[in-house]
Amino acid sequence: MDVSIRMISAASTVFWILLVGFFASAVYSVKDLHLSLGEPRLSLTTDGHAIISIPINIENMGYYNLGSFNIATKVADLNGAKITEGSTSVPIVERGSKITVLHNLTFSTSVLSESCIHYLFNDSSFMVTAKISLKLAETIPVQALSNFTVPWGAPFYNFQLGQPTIEPVNFTHLEITVPISFENHAPIDINGEISLYMYNSEAILVGRGESKIAAPQGNLYTGSILLYVQSSEILEKGAFEVYFSTQFMSYGPLVIPYDFGG
Amino acid sequence: MTLEDKNARSLTKRFVFNALKALVKSFVFYMLYLFVLSFFVQFEGYVPGLRQTLESFVIVYISLGVFRDIVSDTFFQYFFDVAKALFVICYLILALNGGIVNLTYMDVALTVDLRLFLMAAILLSLLGLARAILQAINCANKKVELTFSYEF
């Protein structure tokens, strides 16, 4: 019996040393694990989707491989309504390796224009929920969860139609020039077209015009749209309907009333 | 020198030897603790109360070890062995919150799943518990054998 007890003692001691040594070195390895985010890139697909690709650099200089690395993000508006979500997985990050993976978030432009009108014209922020999960030494599951807000600059911030100027073209038609202005606060350049439809107070289409726009990010855009209208149809009051068409979204109409009498 | 004096002297010698053994073992264990702690010390900011938790474990564990060594060569040492094994099991379950450790650091909620580690540690503690019980049985067995051999 003495021998068997001694064997149990020895085995127990050896396994304790192995267990504590493995656990301590696995936890200690965390200090040599570095995660960093690269510069996000925006790309557009032919089917009308905008993809934001965020490069994630993973540097594992610890003693063990990392298993089941996964990063999942969910972007929501300030009311908590989901806009998009994405997930990126790496089965194994070998020890001593440095890899870069692209975390893609796909935005449907229709979703943007339907539920996020606020974001087209107002600076705001998005709620981002990020969850990173991995297995230290391929055995110890660790999960980190964080909520943060990301500031958003509106592409058509402070969009305004200026005071229209009316010039007679002939006895029957008028030329109306409508100044437009906005500031592009978005992180991308805006290229596209703005169409303007003019309706009188009887909801009759009086005239229409469009203008190409090119607004570099962070800049104020000013321009104008010309409309030719029949002088008999124009009334004191009515409304402009503005349609926006850019490389990543289409939106309209934005109804802005006018009052030539006032 | 009478037989009683000799016995008293031998008991004192044994006590001093056991106490010295306990002191050396405690010192070695404490050095081991400091060595392991040096790995974890940089995580103190992330895990509130890490040092206190580890220190309270070490104090109780060393105390049980000292008592066990002082009463070694008696039947009571096995009680302390069992107490040590049970203490490790209970402590690990309580300190590791059943294996799921939740931490918060700078708005980041961290969840570490240590159930596998906990299971392995509990199994090893149970092995230690079984060893202590086996040793107790073995000791009792030997005493009975000795009594029988004296009687015969």
CSV table of C-alpha atoms in Angstrom, one decimal:
chain,number,residue,atom,x,y,z
A,1,MET,CA,0.0,0.0,0.0
A,2,ASP,CA,2.9,2.3,0.8
A,3,VAL,CA,4.1,2.1,-2.8
A,4,SER,CA,0.7,2.9,-4.3
A,5,ILE,CA,0.3,5.9,-2.0
A,6,ARG,CA,3.8,7.1,-3.0
A,7,MET,CA,2.8,6.7,-6.6
A,8,ILE,CA,-0.3,8.7,-6.1
A,9,SER,CA,1.7,11.4,-4.2
A,10,ALA,CA,4.2,11.6,-7.0
A,11,ALA,CA,1.6,11.7,-9.7
A,12,SER,CA,-0.4,14.3,-7.9
A,13,THR,CA,2.6,16.5,-7.4
A,14,VAL,CA,3.7,16.2,-11.1
A,15,PHE,CA,0.2,17.0,-12.4
A,16,TRP,CA,-0.1,20.0,-10.0
A,17,ILE,CA,3.2,21.4,-11.3
A,18,LEU,CA,2.1,20.8,-14.9
A,19,LEU,CA,-1.3,22.4,-14.3
A,20,VAL,CA,-0.1,25.5,-12.4
A,21,GLY,CA,2.8,25.9,-14.9
A,22,PHE,CA,0.6,25.7,-17.9
A,23,PHE,CA,-2.0,28.0,-16.5
A,24,ALA,CA,0.5,30.6,-15.3
A,25,SER,CA,2.4,30.6,-18.6
A,26,ALA,CA,-0.9,30.7,-20.7
A,27,VAL,CA,-2.1,33.8,-18.7
A,28,TYR,CA,1.4,35.3,-18.8
A,29,SER,CA,1.3,35.0,-22.6
A,30,VAL,CA,-1.5,37.5,-22.8
A,31,LYS,CA,0.9,40.3,-22.2
A,32,ASP,CA,2.6,39.4,-25.5
A,33,LEU,CA,-0.7,39.4,-27.4
A,34,HIS,CA,-1.3,42.7,-29.3
A,35,LEU,CA,-4.4,43.7,-31.2
A,36,SER,CA,-4.7,46.8,-33.3
A,37,LEU,CA,-7.0,48.3,-35.8
A,38,GLY,CA,-5.9,49.7,-39.2
A,39,GLU,CA,-7.3,52.4,-41.3
A,40,PRO,CA,-10.9,51.5,-42.4
A,41,ARG,CA,-11.6,51.4,-46.1
A,42,LEU,CA,-14.9,51.9,-47.9
A,43,SER,CA,-15.8,50.1,-51.1
A,44,LEU,CA,-19.0,49.8,-53.1
A,45,THR,CA,-20.4,46.8,-54.8
A,46,THR,CA,-22.4,46.7,-58.0
A,47,ASP,CA,-25.6,45.6,-56.2
A,48,GLY,CA,-25.7,48.8,-54.1
A,49,HIS,CA,-23.9,47.8,-51.0
A,50,ALA,CA,-21.3,49.8,-49.1
A,51,ILE,CA,-18.6,47.6,-47.4
A,52,ILE,CA,-16.4,49.0,-44.7
A,53,SER,CA,-13.3,46.9,-44.3
A,54,ILE,CA,-11.4,47.3,-41.0
A,55,PRO,CA,-7.9,45.7,-41.0
A,56,ILE,CA,-7.3,43.9,-37.7
A,57,ASN,CA,-3.6,43.2,-36.8
A,58,ILE,CA,-3.1,40.3,-34.5
A,59,GLU,CA,0.4,39.8,-33.1
A,60,ASN,CA,0.8,36.6,-31.0
A,61,MET,CA,4.2,36.6,-29.4
A,62,GLY,CA,3.1,34.4,-26.5
A,63,TYR,CA,4.1,30.9,-25.7
A,64,TYR,CA,1.0,29.2,-27.2
A,65,ASN,CA,-1.2,29.3,-30.2
A,66,LEU,CA,-4.5,31.2,-30.0
A,67,GLY,CA,-7.5,29.2,-31.0
A,68,SER,CA,-11.0,30.2,-32.4
A,69,PHE,CA,-10.3,33.9,-32.7
A,70,ASN,CA,-13.5,35.7,-33.5
A,71,ILE,CA,-14.5,39.3,-33.7
A,72,ALA,CA,-18.1,40.2,-34.1
A,73,THR,CA,-19.5,43.8,-34.3
A,74,LYS,CA,-22.9,45.1,-34.4
A,75,VAL,CA,-23.7,48.7,-35.5
A,76,ALA,CA,-26.9,50.3,-34.4
A,77,ASP,CA,-28.4,53.7,-34.4
A,78,LEU,CA,-28.9,55.7,-31.3
A,79,ASN,CA,-32.3,54.1,-30.7
A,80,GLY,CA,-30.7,50.7,-30.8
A,81,ALA,CA,-32.1,49.6,-34.2
A,82,LYS,CA,-29.6,47.4,-35.9
A,83,ILE,CA,-28.0,48.8,-39.1
A,84,THR,CA,-25.4,46.1,-39.8
A,85,GLU,CA,-23.4,43.4,-38.2
A,86,GLY,CA,-20.3,41.4,-39.2
A,87,SER,CA,-18.2,38.6,-37.9
A,88,THR,CA,-14.6,37.5,-38.7
A,89,SER,CA,-13.0,34.3,-37.6
A,90,VAL,CA,-9.5,32.9,-37.6
A,91,PRO,CA,-9.3,29.3,-36.6
A,92,ILE,CA,-5.7,29.4,-35.2
A,93,VAL,CA,-3.2,32.2,-34.7
A,94,GLU,CA,0.2,30.5,-34.4
A,95,ARG,CA,2.6,31.6,-31.7
A,96,GLY,CA,5.2,34.0,-32.9
A,97,SER,CA,3.0,35.1,-35.9
A,98,LYS,CA,1.6,38.4,-37.0
A,99,ILE,CA,-1.4,38.3,-39.2
A,100,THR,CA,-3.9,40.9,-40.6
A,101,VAL,CA,-7.5,40.0,-41.2
A,102,LEU,CA,-10.2,42.2,-42.7
A,103,HIS,CA,-13.3,42.7,-40.7
A,104,ASN,CA,-16.1,43.6,-43.2
A,105,LEU,CA,-19.3,45.4,-42.4
A,106,THR,CA,-21.8,45.5,-45.2
A,107,PHE,CA,-24.3,48.4,-45.3
A,108,SER,CA,-27.3,48.1,-47.6
A,109,THR,CA,-27.8,51.5,-49.1
A,110,SER,CA,-31.5,51.0,-49.1
A,111,VAL,CA,-31.4,50.4,-45.3
A,112,LEU,CA,-29.4,53.6,-45.0
A,113,SER,CA,-31.9,55.7,-46.9
A,114,GLU,CA,-34.9,54.1,-45.3
A,115,SER,CA,-34.1,54.1,-41.6
A,116,CYS,CA,-31.2,56.4,-41.3
A,117,ILE,CA,-32.4,59.6,-43.0
A,118,HIS,CA,-31.3,61.4,-39.8
A,119,TYR,CA,-27.7,60.3,-40.6
A,120,LEU,CA,-27.8,61.9,-44.1
A,121,PHE,CA,-28.4,65.4,-42.8
A,122,ASN,CA,-27.3,65.5,-39.2
A,123,ASP,CA,-24.0,64.8,-37.5
A,124,SER,CA,-24.6,62.0,-35.0
A,125,SER,CA,-23.1,58.8,-33.8
A,126,PHE,CA,-23.5,55.1,-34.1
A,127,MET,CA,-23.6,52.6,-31.3
A,128,VAL,CA,-21.1,49.8,-31.8
A,129,THR,CA,-21.0,46.6,-29.9
A,130,ALA,CA,-17.8,44.7,-30.4
A,131,LYS,CA,-17.2,41.2,-29.1
A,132,ILE,CA,-13.8,39.5,-29.3
A,133,SER,CA,-13.6,35.8,-28.3
A,134,LEU,CA,-10.5,33.5,-28.4
A,135,LYS,CA,-9.1,30.5,-26.7
A,136,LEU,CA,-5.8,31.1,-24.9
A,137,ALA,CA,-3.4,28.3,-25.6
A,138,GLU,CA,-6.4,26.8,-27.5
A,139,THR,CA,-7.9,25.7,-24.2
A,140,ILE,CA,-9.0,28.7,-22.1
A,141,PRO,CA,-11.9,30.6,-23.6
A,142,VAL,CA,-11.8,34.3,-23.1
A,143,GLN,CA,-14.4,36.8,-24.3
A,144,ALA,CA,-14.2,40.6,-24.2
A,145,LEU,CA,-17.3,42.7,-24.8
A,146,SER,CA,-17.4,46.4,-25.3
A,147,ASN,CA,-20.0,49.1,-26.3
A,148,PHE,CA,-18.9,52.4,-27.7
A,149,THR,CA,-20.1,55.1,-29.9
A,150,VAL,CA,-18.5,56.2,-33.2
A,151,PRO,CA,-19.1,59.8,-34.3
A,152,TRP,CA,-20.7,60.1,-37.7
A,153,GLY,CA,-20.4,63.1,-40.0
A,154,ALA,CA,-23.5,63.7,-42.2
A,155,PRO,CA,-22.8,63.8,-46.0
A,156,PHE,CA,-25.5,66.5,-46.5
A,157,TYR,CA,-25.1,68.4,-43.3
A,158,ASN,CA,-27.1,71.6,-43.2
A,159,PHE,CA,-28.6,71.0,-46.6
A,160,GLN,CA,-30.4,74.2,-47.7
A,161,LEU,CA,-32.2,75.6,-50.7
A,162,GLY,CA,-31.4,79.3,-50.9
A,163,GLN,CA,-33.7,82.1,-52.0
A,164,PRO,CA,-34.7,81.3,-55.7
A,165,THR,CA,-34.1,84.0,-58.3
A,166,ILE,CA,-36.7,84.3,-61.1
A,167,GLU,CA,-35.8,85.6,-64.6
A,168,PRO,CA,-38.2,85.7,-67.5
A,169,VAL,CA,-37.0,83.8,-70.5
A,170,ASN,CA,-39.9,84.7,-72.8
A,171,PHE,CA,-43.6,85.6,-72.5
A,172,THR,CA,-44.6,82.1,-71.4
A,173,HIS,CA,-41.6,80.7,-69.4
A,174,LEU,CA,-39.4,81.7,-66.5
A,175,GLU,CA,-36.0,80.6,-65.5
A,176,ILE,CA,-35.7,79.9,-61.8
A,177,THR,CA,-32.3,79.4,-60.2
A,178,VAL,CA,-32.4,77.7,-56.8
A,179,PRO,CA,-29.1,77.9,-54.9
A,180,ILE,CA,-28.2,74.7,-52.9
A,181,SER,CA,-25.6,74.4,-50.2
A,182,PHE,CA,-24.5,71.7,-47.8
A,183,GLU,CA,-21.4,70.6,-45.9
A,184,ASN,CA,-19.9,67.2,-46.5
A,185,HIS,CA,-19.0,65.9,-43.0
A,186,ALA,CA,-18.8,62.3,-44.1
A,187,PRO,CA,-15.5,60.5,-44.2
A,188,ILE,CA,-15.8,60.1,-48.0
A,189,ASP,CA,-16.1,62.3,-51.0
A,190,ILE,CA,-19.6,62.7,-52.4
A,191,ASN,CA,-20.2,62.5,-56.1
A,192,GLY,CA,-23.6,62.3,-57.7
A,193,GLU,CA,-26.6,64.3,-58.7
A,194,ILE,CA,-29.3,66.3,-57.0
A,195,SER,CA,-32.7,66.5,-58.8
A,196,LEU,CA,-35.2,69.2,-57.9
A,197,TYR,CA,-38.9,69.0,-58.7
A,198,MET,CA,-41.0,72.1,-58.2
A,199,TYR,CA,-44.7,71.6,-57.4
A,200,ASN,CA,-47.2,74.4,-57.0
A,201,SER,CA,-49.8,74.5,-54.2
A,202,GLU,CA,-52.2,72.5,-56.3
A,203,ALA,CA,-49.6,69.7,-56.5
A,204,ILE,CA,-49.0,70.2,-60.2
A,205,LEU,CA,-45.4,69.6,-61.4
A,206,VAL,CA,-44.2,73.0,-62.6
A,207,GLY,CA,-40.7,72.2,-63.5
A,208,ARG,CA,-37.6,70.1,-62.9
A,209,GLY,CA,-33.9,70.4,-62.9
A,210,GLU,CA,-30.8,68.6,-61.8
A,211,SER,CA,-27.2,69.3,-61.0
A,212,LYS,CA,-24.1,67.2,-60.7
A,213,ILE,CA,-22.4,67.5,-57.4
A,214,ALA,CA,-18.8,66.8,-56.3
A,215,ALA,CA,-18.2,67.5,-52.6
A,216,PRO,CA,-14.9,66.5,-51.2
A,217,GLN,CA,-15.0,65.3,-47.5
A,218,GLY,CA,-15.0,68.1,-45.0
A,219,ASN,CA,-15.9,70.8,-47.5
A,220,LEU,CA,-18.7,73.2,-48.0
A,221,TYR,CA,-20.6,72.7,-51.3
A,222,THR,CA,-22.4,75.5,-53.0
A,223,GLY,CA,-24.2,75.3,-56.3
A,224,SER,CA,-27.4,75.9,-58.0
A,225,ILE,CA,-30.1,74.2,-60.0
A,226,LEU,CA,-31.9,75.7,-63.0
A,227,LEU,CA,-35.6,75.1,-63.6
A,228,TYR,CA,-37.6,76.3,-66.6
A,229,VAL,CA,-41.2,76.7,-65.6
A,230,GLN,CA,-44.4,78.0,-67.3
A,231,SER,CA,-45.2,81.3,-65.8
A,232,SER,CA,-49.0,80.5,-65.9
A,233,GLU,CA,-48.5,77.5,-63.6
A,234,ILE,CA,-46.3,79.1,-61.0
A,235,LEU,CA,-48.2,80.0,-57.8
A,236,GLU,CA,-47.0,81.9,-54.7
A,237,LYS,CA,-46.8,78.8,-52.6
A,238,GLY,CA,-45.7,75.2,-53.3
A,239,ALA,CA,-42.9,72.8,-52.5
A,240,PHE,CA,-39.6,71.6,-53.9
A,241,GLU,CA,-39.0,67.9,-53.9
A,242,VAL,CA,-35.3,67.1,-53.7
A,243,TYR,CA,-33.8,63.7,-54.8
A,244,PHE,CA,-30.3,62.7,-54.0
A,245,SER,CA,-28.3,60.2,-56.0
A,246,THR,CA,-24.7,59.5,-55.1
A,247,GLN,CA,-22.3,56.7,-55.6
A,248,PHE,CA,-23.4,54.9,-52.4
A,249,MET,CA,-27.0,55.9,-51.8
A,250,SER,CA,-30.1,57.3,-53.3
A,251,TYR,CA,-32.7,59.2,-51.3
A,252,GLY,CA,-35.8,61.2,-52.0
A,253,PRO,CA,-38.0,63.1,-51.9
A,254,LEU,CA,-37.0,65.6,-49.3
A,255,VAL,CA,-39.9,68.1,-49.4
A,256,ILE,CA,-39.0,71.7,-48.8
A,257,PRO,CA,-41.9,74.2,-49.1
A,258,TYR,CA,-41.5,77.6,-50.7
A,259,ASP,CA,-43.4,80.8,-50.5
A,260,PHE,CA,-42.6,83.5,-53.0
A,261,GLY,CA,-45.1,85.9,-51.4
A,262,GLY,CA,-43.4,85.7,-48.0
B,1,MET,CA,18.2,9.8,33.3
B,2,THR,CA,14.8,8.1,33.7
B,3,LEU,CA,12.7,6.6,30.9
B,4,GLU,CA,10.1,9.4,31.2
B,5,ASP,CA,12.9,12.0,30.8
B,6,LYS,CA,14.2,10.2,27.7
B,7,ASN,CA,10.7,10.1,26.2
B,8,ALA,CA,10.1,13.8,26.9
B,9,ARG,CA,13.5,14.6,25.3
B,10,SER,CA,12.7,12.5,22.3
B,11,LEU,CA,9.3,14.1,22.0
B,12,THR,CA,10.8,17.6,22.2
B,13,LYS,CA,13.4,16.6,19.6
B,14,ARG,CA,10.8,15.3,17.3
B,15,PHE,CA,8.7,18.4,17.8
B,16,VAL,CA,11.6,20.8,17.1
B,17,PHE,CA,12.5,18.7,14.0
B,18,ASN,CA,8.9,18.8,12.7
B,19,ALA,CA,8.7,22.5,13.4
B,20,LEU,CA,11.9,23.1,11.5
B,21,LYS,CA,10.6,20.9,8.6
B,22,ALA,CA,7.3,22.9,8.6
B,23,LEU,CA,9.3,26.1,8.5
B,24,VAL,CA,11.4,25.1,5.6
B,25,LYS,CA,8.5,23.7,3.7
B,26,SER,CA,6.5,26.9,4.3
B,27,PHE,CA,9.4,29.0,3.2
B,28,VAL,CA,9.8,27.0,0.0
B,29,PHE,CA,6.1,27.2,-0.7
B,30,TYR,CA,6.1,31.0,0.0
B,31,MET,CA,9.0,31.4,-2.4
B,32,LEU,CA,7.1,29.4,-5.0
B,33,TYR,CA,4.1,31.7,-4.4
B,34,LEU,CA,6.2,34.8,-4.9
B,35,PHE,CA,7.6,33.3,-8.1
B,36,VAL,CA,4.1,32.6,-9.5
B,37,LEU,CA,2.8,36.0,-8.3
B,38,SER,CA,5.6,37.7,-10.3
B,39,PHE,CA,3.8,36.5,-13.5
B,40,PHE,CA,0.4,37.7,-12.3
B,41,VAL,CA,1.5,41.0,-10.8
B,42,GLN,CA,1.0,42.9,-14.0
B,43,PHE,CA,-2.7,41.8,-14.1
B,44,GLU,CA,-3.4,43.3,-10.8
B,45,GLY,CA,-4.9,46.4,-12.5
B,46,TYR,CA,-7.4,44.1,-14.4
B,47,VAL,CA,-8.3,41.8,-11.5
B,48,PRO,CA,-9.3,43.8,-8.4
B,49,GLY,CA,-8.2,42.0,-5.2
B,50,LEU,CA,-6.0,39.5,-7.0
B,51,ARG,CA,-3.1,39.8,-4.5
B,52,GLN,CA,-5.4,39.6,-1.4
B,53,THR,CA,-7.2,36.6,-2.8
B,54,LEU,CA,-4.0,34.8,-3.5
B,55,GLU,CA,-2.4,35.8,-0.2
B,56,SER,CA,-5.4,34.6,1.9
B,57,PHE,CA,-5.1,31.2,0.1
B,58,VAL,CA,-1.4,31.0,0.7
B,59,ILE,CA,-1.8,31.9,4.4
B,60,VAL,CA,-4.5,29.3,5.1
B,61,TYR,CA,-2.7,26.7,3.0
B,62,ILE,CA,0.6,27.3,4.7
B,63,SER,CA,-1.0,27.3,8.2
B,64,LEU,CA,-2.7,23.9,7.5
B,65,GLY,CA,0.7,22.6,6.2
B,66,VAL,CA,2.5,23.8,9.3
B,67,PHE,CA,-0.1,22.2,11.6
B,68,ARG,CA,0.1,19.1,9.6
B,69,ASP,CA,3.9,18.9,9.8
B,70,ILE,CA,3.9,19.6,13.5
B,71,VAL,CA,1.6,16.7,14.2
B,72,SER,CA,3.2,14.5,11.6
B,73,ASP,CA,3.9,10.9,12.7
B,74,THR,CA,0.6,11.0,14.4
B,75,PHE,CA,-2.9,10.1,13.2
B,76,PHE,CA,-3.9,13.8,13.1
B,77,GLN,CA,-1.7,14.7,10.2
B,78,TYR,CA,-4.3,13.0,7.9
B,79,PHE,CA,-7.0,15.2,9.2
B,80,PHE,CA,-5.0,18.2,8.1
B,81,ASP,CA,-4.2,16.5,4.7
B,82,VAL,CA,-8.0,16.0,4.2
B,83,ALA,CA,-8.7,19.6,5.4
B,84,LYS,CA,-6.0,20.9,3.0
B,85,ALA,CA,-7.5,19.1,0.0
B,86,LEU,CA,-11.1,20.2,0.9
B,87,PHE,CA,-9.9,23.8,1.4
B,88,VAL,CA,-8.3,23.8,-2.0
B,89,ILE,CA,-11.5,22.5,-3.6
B,90,CYS,CA,-13.8,25.0,-1.8
B,91,TYR,CA,-11.4,27.9,-2.3
B,92,LEU,CA,-11.0,27.3,-6.1
B,93,ILE,CA,-14.8,27.0,-6.6
B,94,LEU,CA,-15.5,30.2,-4.6
B,95,ALA,CA,-12.5,32.3,-5.9
B,96,LEU,CA,-13.1,31.3,-9.5
B,97,ASN,CA,-16.9,31.8,-9.3
B,98,GLY,CA,-17.6,28.3,-10.4
B,99,GLY,CA,-15.2,28.6,-13.3
B,100,ILE,CA,-16.6,31.6,-15.0
B,101,VAL,CA,-14.7,34.8,-14.1
B,102,ASN,CA,-16.3,38.1,-15.0
B,103,LEU,CA,-14.1,41.2,-15.0
B,104,THR,CA,-14.6,44.8,-16.1
B,105,TYR,CA,-11.7,47.0,-17.2
B,106,MET,CA,-12.2,50.4,-18.8
B,107,ASP,CA,-15.7,49.7,-20.2
B,108,VAL,CA,-14.6,46.3,-21.5
B,109,ALA,CA,-16.4,43.3,-20.0
B,110,LEU,CA,-14.1,40.3,-19.8
B,111,THR,CA,-15.3,36.8,-19.3
B,112,VAL,CA,-12.8,34.0,-18.8
B,113,ASP,CA,-14.0,30.5,-18.8
B,114,LEU,CA,-11.8,28.5,-16.4
B,115,ARG,CA,-14.0,25.5,-16.0
B,116,LEU,CA,-11.5,23.2,-17.6
B,117,PHE,CA,-8.8,24.4,-15.3
B,118,LEU,CA,-11.1,24.2,-12.3
B,119,MET,CA,-12.2,20.7,-13.2
B,120,ALA,CA,-8.5,19.6,-13.5
B,121,ALA,CA,-7.6,21.3,-10.2
B,122,ILE,CA,-10.6,19.7,-8.4
B,123,LEU,CA,-9.7,16.3,-9.8
B,124,LEU,CA,-6.1,16.7,-8.5
B,125,SER,CA,-7.4,17.9,-5.1
B,126,LEU,CA,-9.7,14.8,-5.0
B,127,LEU,CA,-6.6,12.7,-5.7
B,128,GLY,CA,-4.9,14.4,-2.8
B,129,LEU,CA,-8.0,13.7,-0.6
B,130,ALA,CA,-8.0,10.1,-1.7
B,131,ARG,CA,-4.3,9.8,-0.9
B,132,ALA,CA,-4.9,11.3,2.6
B,133,ILE,CA,-7.7,8.8,3.3
B,134,LEU,CA,-5.6,5.9,2.0
B,135,GLN,CA,-2.7,7.0,4.2
B,136,ALA,CA,-5.0,7.2,7.2
B,137,ILE,CA,-6.3,3.7,6.5
B,138,ASN,CA,-2.8,2.4,6.0
B,139,CYS,CA,-1.7,4.0,9.3
B,140,ALA,CA,-4.6,2.5,11.2
B,141,ASN,CA,-3.9,-0.8,9.5
B,142,LYS,CA,-0.3,-0.7,10.6
B,143,LYS,CA,-1.2,0.2,14.2
B,144,VAL,CA,-3.6,-2.7,14.4
B,145,GLU,CA,-1.0,-5.0,13.0
B,146,LEU,CA,1.5,-3.7,15.5
B,147,THR,CA,-1.0,-4.2,18.4
B,148,PHE,CA,-1.6,-7.8,17.2
B,149,SER,CA,2.1,-8.6,17.0
B,150,TYR,CA,2.6,-7.2,20.5
B,151,GLU,CA,-0.3,-9.3,21.8
B,152,PHE,CA,1.1,-12.4,20.3
